[in-house]
Short mmCIF file of C-alpha atoms and ligand atoms in Angstrom, two decimals:
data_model
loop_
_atom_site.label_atom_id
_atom_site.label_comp_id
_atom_site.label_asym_id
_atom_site.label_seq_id
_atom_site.Cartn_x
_atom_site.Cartn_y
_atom_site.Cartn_z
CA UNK A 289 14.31 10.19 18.76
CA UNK A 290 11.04 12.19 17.51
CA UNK A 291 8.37 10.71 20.09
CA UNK A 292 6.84 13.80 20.97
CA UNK A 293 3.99 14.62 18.47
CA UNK A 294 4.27 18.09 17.15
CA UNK A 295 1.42 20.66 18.09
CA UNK A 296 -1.00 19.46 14.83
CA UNK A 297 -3.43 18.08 17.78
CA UNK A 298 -3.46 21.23 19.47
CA UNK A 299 -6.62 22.03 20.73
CA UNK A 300 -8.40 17.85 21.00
CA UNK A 301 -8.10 18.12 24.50
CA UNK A 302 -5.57 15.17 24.55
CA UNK A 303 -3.00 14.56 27.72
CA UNK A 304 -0.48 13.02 26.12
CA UNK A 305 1.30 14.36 23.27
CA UNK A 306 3.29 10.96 22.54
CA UNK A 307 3.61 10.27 18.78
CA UNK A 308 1.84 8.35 17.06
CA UNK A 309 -1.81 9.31 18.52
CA UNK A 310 -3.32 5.62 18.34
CA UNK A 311 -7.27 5.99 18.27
CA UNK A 312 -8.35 2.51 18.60
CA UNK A 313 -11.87 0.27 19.69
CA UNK A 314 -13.94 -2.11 17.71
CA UNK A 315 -15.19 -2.02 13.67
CA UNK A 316 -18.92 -1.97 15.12
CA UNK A 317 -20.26 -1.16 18.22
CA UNK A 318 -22.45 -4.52 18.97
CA UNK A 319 -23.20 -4.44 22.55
CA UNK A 320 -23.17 -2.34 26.04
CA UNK A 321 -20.96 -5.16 27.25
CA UNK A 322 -18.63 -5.22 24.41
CA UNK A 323 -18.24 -1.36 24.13
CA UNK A 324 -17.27 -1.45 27.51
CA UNK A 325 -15.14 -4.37 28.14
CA UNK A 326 -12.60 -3.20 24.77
CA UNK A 327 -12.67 0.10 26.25
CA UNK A 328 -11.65 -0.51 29.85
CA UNK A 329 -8.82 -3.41 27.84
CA UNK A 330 -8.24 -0.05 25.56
CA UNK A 331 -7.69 2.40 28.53
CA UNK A 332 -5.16 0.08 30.34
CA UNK A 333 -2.84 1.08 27.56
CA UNK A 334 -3.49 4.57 27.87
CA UNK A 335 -5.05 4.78 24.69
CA UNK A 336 -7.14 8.08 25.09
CA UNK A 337 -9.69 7.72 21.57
CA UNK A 338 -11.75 5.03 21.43
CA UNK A 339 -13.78 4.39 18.34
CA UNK A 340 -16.54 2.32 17.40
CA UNK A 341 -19.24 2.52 13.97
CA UNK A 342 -22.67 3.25 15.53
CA UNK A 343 -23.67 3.19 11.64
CA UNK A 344 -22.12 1.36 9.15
CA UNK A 345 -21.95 2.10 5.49
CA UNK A 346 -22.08 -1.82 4.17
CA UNK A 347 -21.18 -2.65 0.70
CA UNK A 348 -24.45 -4.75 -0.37
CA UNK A 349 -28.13 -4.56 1.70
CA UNK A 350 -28.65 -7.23 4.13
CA UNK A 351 -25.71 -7.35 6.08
CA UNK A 352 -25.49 -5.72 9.70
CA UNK A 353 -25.60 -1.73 8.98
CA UNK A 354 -24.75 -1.25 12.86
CA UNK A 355 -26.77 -0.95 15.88
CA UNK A 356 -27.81 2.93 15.60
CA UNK A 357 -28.19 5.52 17.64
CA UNK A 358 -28.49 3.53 20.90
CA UNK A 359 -24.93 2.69 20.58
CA UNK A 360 -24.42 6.34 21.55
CA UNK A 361 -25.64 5.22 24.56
CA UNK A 362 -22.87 3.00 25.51
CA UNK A 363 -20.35 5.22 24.20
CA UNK A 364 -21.01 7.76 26.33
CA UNK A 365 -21.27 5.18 29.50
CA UNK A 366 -17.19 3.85 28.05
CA UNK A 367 -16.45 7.66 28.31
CA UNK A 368 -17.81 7.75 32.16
CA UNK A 369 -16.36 5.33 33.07
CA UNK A 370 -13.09 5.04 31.55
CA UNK A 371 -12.50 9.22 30.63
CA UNK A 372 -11.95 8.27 27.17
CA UNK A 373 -12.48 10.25 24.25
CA UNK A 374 -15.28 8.88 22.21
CA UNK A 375 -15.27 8.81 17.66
CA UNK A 376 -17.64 7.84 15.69
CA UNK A 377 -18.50 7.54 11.72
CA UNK A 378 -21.04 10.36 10.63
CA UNK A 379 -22.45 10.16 7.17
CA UNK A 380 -25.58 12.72 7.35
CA UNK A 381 -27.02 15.76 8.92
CA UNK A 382 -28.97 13.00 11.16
CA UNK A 383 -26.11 11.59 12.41
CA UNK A 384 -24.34 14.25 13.13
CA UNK A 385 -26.67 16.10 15.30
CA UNK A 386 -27.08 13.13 17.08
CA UNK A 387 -23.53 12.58 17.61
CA UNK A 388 -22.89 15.94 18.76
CA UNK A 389 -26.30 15.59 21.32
CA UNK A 390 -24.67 12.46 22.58
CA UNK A 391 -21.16 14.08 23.64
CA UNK A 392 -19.12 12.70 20.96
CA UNK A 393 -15.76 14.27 20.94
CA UNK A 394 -14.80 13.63 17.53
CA UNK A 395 -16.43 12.72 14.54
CA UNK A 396 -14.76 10.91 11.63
CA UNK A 397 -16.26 10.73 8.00
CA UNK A 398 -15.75 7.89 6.06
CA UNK A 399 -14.47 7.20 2.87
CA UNK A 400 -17.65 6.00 1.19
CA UNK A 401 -19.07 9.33 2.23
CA UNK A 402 -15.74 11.56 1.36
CA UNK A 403 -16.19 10.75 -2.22
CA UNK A 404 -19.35 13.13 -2.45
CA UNK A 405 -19.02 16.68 -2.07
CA UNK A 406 -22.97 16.83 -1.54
CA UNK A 407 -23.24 14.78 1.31
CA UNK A 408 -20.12 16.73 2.76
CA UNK A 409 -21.53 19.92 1.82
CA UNK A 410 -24.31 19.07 3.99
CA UNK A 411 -22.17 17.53 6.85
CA UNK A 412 -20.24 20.76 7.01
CA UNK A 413 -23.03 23.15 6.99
CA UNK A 414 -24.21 21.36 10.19
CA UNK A 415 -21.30 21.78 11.68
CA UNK A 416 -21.34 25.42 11.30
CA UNK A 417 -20.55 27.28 14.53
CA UNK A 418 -19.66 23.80 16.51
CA UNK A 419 -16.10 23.30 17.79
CA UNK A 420 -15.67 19.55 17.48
CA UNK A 421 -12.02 17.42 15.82
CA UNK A 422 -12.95 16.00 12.38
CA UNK A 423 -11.15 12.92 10.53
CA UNK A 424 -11.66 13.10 7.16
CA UNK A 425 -11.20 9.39 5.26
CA UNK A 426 -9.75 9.26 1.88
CA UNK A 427 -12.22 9.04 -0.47
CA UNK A 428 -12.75 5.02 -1.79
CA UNK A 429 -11.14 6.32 -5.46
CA UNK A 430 -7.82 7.04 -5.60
CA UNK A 431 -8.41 11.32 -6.16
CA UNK A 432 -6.45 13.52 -4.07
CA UNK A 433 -8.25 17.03 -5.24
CA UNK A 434 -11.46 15.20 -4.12
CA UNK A 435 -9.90 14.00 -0.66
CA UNK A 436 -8.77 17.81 -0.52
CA UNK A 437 -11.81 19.00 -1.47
CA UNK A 438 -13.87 17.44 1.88
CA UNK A 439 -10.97 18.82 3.80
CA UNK A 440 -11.62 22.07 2.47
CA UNK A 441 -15.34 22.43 2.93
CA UNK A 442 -15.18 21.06 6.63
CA UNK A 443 -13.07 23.53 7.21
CA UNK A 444 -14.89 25.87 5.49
CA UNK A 445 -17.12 25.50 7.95
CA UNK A 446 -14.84 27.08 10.71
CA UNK A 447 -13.89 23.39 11.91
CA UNK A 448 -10.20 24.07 12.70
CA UNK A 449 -9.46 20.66 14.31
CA UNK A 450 -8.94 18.76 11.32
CA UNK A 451 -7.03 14.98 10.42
CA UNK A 452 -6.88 13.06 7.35
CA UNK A 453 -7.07 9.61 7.57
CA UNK A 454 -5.64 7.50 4.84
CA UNK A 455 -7.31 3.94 4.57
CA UNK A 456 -6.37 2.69 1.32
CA UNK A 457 -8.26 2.85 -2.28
CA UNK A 458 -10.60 0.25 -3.40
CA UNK A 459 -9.84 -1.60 -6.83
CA UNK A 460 -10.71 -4.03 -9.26
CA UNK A 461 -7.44 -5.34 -9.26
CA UNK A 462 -6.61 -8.44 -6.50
CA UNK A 463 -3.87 -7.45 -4.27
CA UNK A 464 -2.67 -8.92 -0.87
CA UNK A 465 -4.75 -5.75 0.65
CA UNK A 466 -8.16 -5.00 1.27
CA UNK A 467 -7.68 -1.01 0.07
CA UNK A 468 -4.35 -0.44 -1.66
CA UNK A 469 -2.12 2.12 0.10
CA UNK A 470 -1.14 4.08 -2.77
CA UNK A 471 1.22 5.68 -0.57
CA UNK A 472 1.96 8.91 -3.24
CA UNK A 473 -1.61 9.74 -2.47
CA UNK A 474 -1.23 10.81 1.22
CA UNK A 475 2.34 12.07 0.63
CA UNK A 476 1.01 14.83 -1.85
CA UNK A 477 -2.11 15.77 0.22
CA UNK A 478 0.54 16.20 3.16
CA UNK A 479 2.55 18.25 0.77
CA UNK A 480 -0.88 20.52 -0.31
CA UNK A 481 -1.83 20.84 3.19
CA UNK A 482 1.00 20.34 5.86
CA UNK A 483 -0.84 21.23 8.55
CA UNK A 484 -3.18 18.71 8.54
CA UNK A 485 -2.20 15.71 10.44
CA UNK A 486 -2.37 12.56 8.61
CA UNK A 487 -3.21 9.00 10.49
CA UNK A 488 -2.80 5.64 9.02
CA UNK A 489 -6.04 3.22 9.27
CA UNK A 490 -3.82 0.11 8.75
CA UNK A 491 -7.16 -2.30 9.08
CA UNK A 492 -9.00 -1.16 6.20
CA UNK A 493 -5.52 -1.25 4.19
CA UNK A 494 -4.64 -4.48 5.06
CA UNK A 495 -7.71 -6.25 5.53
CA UNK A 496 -5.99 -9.29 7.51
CA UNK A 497 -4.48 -8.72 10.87
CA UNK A 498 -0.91 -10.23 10.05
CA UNK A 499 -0.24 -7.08 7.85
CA UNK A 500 -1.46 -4.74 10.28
CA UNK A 501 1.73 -4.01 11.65
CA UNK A 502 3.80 -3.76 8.60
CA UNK A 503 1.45 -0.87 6.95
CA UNK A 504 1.46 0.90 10.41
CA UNK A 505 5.60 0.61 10.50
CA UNK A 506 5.41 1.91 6.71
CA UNK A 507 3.42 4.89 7.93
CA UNK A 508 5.34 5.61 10.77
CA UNK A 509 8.74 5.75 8.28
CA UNK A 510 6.76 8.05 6.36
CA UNK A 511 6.13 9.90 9.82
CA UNK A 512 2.67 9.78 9.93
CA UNK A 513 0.81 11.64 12.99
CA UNK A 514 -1.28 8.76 14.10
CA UNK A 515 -2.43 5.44 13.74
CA UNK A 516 -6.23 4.33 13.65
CA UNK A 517 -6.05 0.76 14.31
CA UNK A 518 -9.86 -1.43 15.05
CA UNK A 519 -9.43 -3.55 18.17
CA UNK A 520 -12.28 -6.22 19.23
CA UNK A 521 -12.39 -8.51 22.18
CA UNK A 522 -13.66 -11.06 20.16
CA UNK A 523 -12.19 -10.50 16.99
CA UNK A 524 -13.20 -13.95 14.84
CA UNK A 525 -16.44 -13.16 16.25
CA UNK A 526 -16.78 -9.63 15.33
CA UNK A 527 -20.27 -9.01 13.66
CA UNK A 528 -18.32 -6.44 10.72
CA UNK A 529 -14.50 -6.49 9.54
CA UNK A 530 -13.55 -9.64 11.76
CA UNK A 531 -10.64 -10.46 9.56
CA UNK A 532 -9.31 -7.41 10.63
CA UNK A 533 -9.63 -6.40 13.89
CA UNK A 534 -6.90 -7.65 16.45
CA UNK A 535 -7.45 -8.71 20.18
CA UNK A 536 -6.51 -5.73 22.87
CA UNK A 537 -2.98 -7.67 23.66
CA UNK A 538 -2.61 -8.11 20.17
CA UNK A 539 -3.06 -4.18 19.32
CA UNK A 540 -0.72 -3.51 22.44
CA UNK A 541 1.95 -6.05 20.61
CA UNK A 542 2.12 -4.13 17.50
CA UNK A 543 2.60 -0.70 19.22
CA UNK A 544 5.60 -2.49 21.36
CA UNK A 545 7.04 -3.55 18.09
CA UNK A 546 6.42 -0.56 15.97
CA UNK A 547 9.72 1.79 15.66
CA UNK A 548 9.99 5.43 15.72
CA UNK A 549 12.37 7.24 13.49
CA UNK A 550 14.18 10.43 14.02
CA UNK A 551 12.13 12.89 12.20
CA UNK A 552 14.66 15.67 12.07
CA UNK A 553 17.95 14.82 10.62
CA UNK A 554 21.25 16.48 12.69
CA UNK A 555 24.09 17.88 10.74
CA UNK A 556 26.35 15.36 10.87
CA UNK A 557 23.58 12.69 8.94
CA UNK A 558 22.95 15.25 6.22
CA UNK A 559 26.04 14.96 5.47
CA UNK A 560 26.04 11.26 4.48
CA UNK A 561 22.27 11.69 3.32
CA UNK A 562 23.40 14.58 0.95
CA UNK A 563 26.54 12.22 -0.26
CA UNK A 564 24.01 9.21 -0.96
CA UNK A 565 21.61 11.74 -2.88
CA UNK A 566 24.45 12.78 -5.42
CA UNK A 567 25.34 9.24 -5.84
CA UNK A 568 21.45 8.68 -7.09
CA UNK A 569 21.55 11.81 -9.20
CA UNK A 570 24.35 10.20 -10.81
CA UNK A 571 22.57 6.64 -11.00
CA UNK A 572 19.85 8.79 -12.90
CA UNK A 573 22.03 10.47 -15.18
CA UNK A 574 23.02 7.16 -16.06
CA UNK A 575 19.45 5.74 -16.82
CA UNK A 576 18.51 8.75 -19.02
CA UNK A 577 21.73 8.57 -21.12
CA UNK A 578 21.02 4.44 -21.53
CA UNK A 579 17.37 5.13 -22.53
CA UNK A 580 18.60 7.56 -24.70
CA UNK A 581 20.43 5.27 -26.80
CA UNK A 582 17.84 2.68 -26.33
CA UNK A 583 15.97 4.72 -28.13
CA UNK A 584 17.82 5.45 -31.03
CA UNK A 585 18.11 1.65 -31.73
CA UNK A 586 14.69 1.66 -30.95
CA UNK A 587 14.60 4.06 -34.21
CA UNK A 588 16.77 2.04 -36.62
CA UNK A 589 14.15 -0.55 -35.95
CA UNK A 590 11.25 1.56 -36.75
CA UNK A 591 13.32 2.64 -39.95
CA UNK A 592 13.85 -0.81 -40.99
CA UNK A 593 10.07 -1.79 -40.15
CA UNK A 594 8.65 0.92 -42.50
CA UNK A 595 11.20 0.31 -45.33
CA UNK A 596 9.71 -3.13 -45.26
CA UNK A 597 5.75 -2.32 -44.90
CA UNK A 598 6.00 -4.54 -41.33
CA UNK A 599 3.95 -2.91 -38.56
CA UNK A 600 5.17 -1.26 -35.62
CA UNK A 601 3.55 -3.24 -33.01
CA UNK A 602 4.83 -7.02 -33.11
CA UNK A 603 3.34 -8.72 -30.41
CA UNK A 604 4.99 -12.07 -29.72
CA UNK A 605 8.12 -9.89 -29.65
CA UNK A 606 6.99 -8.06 -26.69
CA UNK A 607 5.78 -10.43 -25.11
CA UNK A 608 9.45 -12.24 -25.50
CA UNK A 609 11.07 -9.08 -23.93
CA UNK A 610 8.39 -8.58 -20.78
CA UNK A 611 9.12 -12.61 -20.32
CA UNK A 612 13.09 -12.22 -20.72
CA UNK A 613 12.69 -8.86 -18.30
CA UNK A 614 10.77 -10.46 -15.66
CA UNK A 615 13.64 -13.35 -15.40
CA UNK A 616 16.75 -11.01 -15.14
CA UNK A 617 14.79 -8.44 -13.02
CA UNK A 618 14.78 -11.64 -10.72
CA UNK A 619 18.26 -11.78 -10.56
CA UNK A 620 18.91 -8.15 -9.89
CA UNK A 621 16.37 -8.09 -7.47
CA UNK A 622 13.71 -6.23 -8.85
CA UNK A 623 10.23 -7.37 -8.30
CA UNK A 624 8.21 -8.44 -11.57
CA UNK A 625 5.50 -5.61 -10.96
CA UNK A 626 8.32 -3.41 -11.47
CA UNK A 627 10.01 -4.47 -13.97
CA UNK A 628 6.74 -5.21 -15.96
CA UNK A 629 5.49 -1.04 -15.45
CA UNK A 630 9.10 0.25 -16.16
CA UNK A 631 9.12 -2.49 -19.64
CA UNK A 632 5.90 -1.41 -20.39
CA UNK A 633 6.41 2.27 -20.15
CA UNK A 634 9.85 1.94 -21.99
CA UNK A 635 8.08 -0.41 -24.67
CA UNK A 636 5.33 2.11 -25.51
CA UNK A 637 7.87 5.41 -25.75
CA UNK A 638 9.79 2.92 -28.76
CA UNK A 639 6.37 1.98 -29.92
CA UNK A 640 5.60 5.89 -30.20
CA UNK A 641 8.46 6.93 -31.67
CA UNK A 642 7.77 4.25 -34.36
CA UNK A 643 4.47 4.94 -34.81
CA UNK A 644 6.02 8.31 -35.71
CA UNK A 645 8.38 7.41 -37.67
CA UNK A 646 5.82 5.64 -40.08
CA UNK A 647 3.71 9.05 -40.64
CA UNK A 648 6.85 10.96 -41.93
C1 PEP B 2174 -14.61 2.04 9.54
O1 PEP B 2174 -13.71 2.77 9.98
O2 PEP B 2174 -15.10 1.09 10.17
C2 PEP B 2174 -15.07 2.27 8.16
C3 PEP B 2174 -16.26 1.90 7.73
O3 PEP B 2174 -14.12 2.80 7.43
P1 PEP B 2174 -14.00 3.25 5.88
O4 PEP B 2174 -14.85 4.43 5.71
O5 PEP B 2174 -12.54 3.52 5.79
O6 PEP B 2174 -14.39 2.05 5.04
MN1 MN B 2175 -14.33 -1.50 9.78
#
């Protein structure tokens, strides 16, 4: 089994190179005694980055925007005392020189800030000549050039210690997570930029605690480098995110639980992997030829609907086939989000076609 994280963390001054990297510590910093009691809790696990928001980007005015700069203060006693690494959330030039003049050992940007090459332009240019690990969030909007883009002009900056965190995309849409995964998103920066390690921020995915594990087991399959995961001693208490966060035995319940899969495949497994691919291919070959004639009957219809003036689109009728879809996708197993995007997409090519048909 892969448990040994490749060399992408060269260079972070890390001891242990187990896989996944778990950086972990409270939402908010809210108090000397609470930075220090989740860090000691934190270190007992021999988790080596601790994090805590010193500022907080909050949604709407009025609610607590973090304690400021004199949480830096009690960061760098949890780093005396305990030898941890110390992360926090930088979102301007201000912060950032203040980090740095505190000892921070890594800085992360956050997603809200991500979005805006400006404000990363100007983040970058003050890190010019400094030799500190960045974490750059995806950007709130589901963009990959833009996520790529921050990447690029931190480390256009000469930062060569660079990690991507992926935290989920905000959306209008109501969903049993706070930040949908979109997992195709990180998958195709990874596949840009392969040398950039990627690290799964299952809180700000999920929202709720009970699903922190699951995302951080999805991630893991998709062999993600890291995991950053916000841990409170008081979590129903917690003054930002308290849905979230977990208690320290909690966190150290999910990382007994989570599974690590081989990374490398040996011979004798490709094999078998190859042999299940073909069968696929064929499965697809399948699908093409059956939409192919789907659409042909599609066709007549459209035929039929012009010789009689009737227009393409007939509503109730659609609606009858997403209804009758739904149902048998049930019975095949298919969940009704899938079978309503691969209906809908198949409705609209025979809607196309049609619409075709009529302008000859
Ligand atoms: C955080 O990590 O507490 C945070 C504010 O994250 P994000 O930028 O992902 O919302
Ligand atoms: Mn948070």
């Amino acid at each position: 089994m892969e448990t040994q994280r490749k060399s992408l963390f060269e260079g972070w001054g890390l001891q242990s190179t187990d896989r996944p990297l778990v950086i972990s510590g409270p939402c908010s910093a809210e108090s000397e005694e609470q930075i220090l009691d989740i860090a000691k809790q934190l270190k007992e696990q021999n988790i080596e980055i601790f994090r805590a928001g010193i500022w907080k980007p909050r949604t709407r005015p009025n609610s607590f925007e973090g304690v400021g700069s004199v949480g830096l203060e009690w960061l760098k006693l949890a780093k005396q005392e305990y030898g941890v690494k110390i992360t926090t959330e930088v979102a301007n030039v201000k912060h950032v020189y203040e980090a740095l003049r505190a000892g921070v050992d890594i800085l992360w940007i956050g997603a809200r800030t991500s979005v805006n090459p400006f404000a990363i332009q100007e983040i970058a240019d003050a890190l010019k000549g400094v030799d500190i690990p960045v974490m750059v969030k995806n950007p709130i909007n589901p963009d990959v050039d833009l996520w790529q883009g921050a990447i690029e002009r931190i480390a256009g900056a000469g930062i060569d210690k660079i990690a991507a965190i992926h935290r989920g995309f905000s959306s209008f849409d109501k969903t049993k997570y706070r930040n949908i995964p979109k997992w195709q998103l990180p998958i195709e920066l990874r596949r840009r930029m392969p040398e950039i390690p990627m690290i799964c921020d299952p809180s700000h995915i999920a929202g709720r605690r009970d699903l922190i594990e699951k995302v951080s087991q999805k991630s893991l399959d998709l062999n993600y480098d890291g995991l950053m995961i916000e841990c409170h001693n008081n979590p129903d208490e917690a003054w930002s995110d308290a849905k979230q966060q977990v208690s320290p035995a909690q966190l150290k319940e999910i990382l007994d639980n989570l599974v690590l899969r081989e990374v490398v495949i040996n011979d004798a497994s490709i094999q078998d992997l190859e042999e299940l691919r073909a069968q696929i291919d064929a499965h697809d070959k399948k699908l093409f030829s059956l939409l192919e004639s789907r659409m042909a009957v599609a066709e007549k219809i459209g035929e039929f609907k012009k010789a009689h003036n009737i227009t393409v689109l007939q509503p109730e009728r659609w609606q009858a086939i997403l209804d009758k879809t739904i149902e048998e996708g049930k019975k095949h197993n298919l969940s009704s989000e899938f079978v309503t995007k691969m209906f809908t997409a198949i409705h609209q090519e025979s809607i196309n076609k049609q619409t075709k048909l009529m302008r000859k």
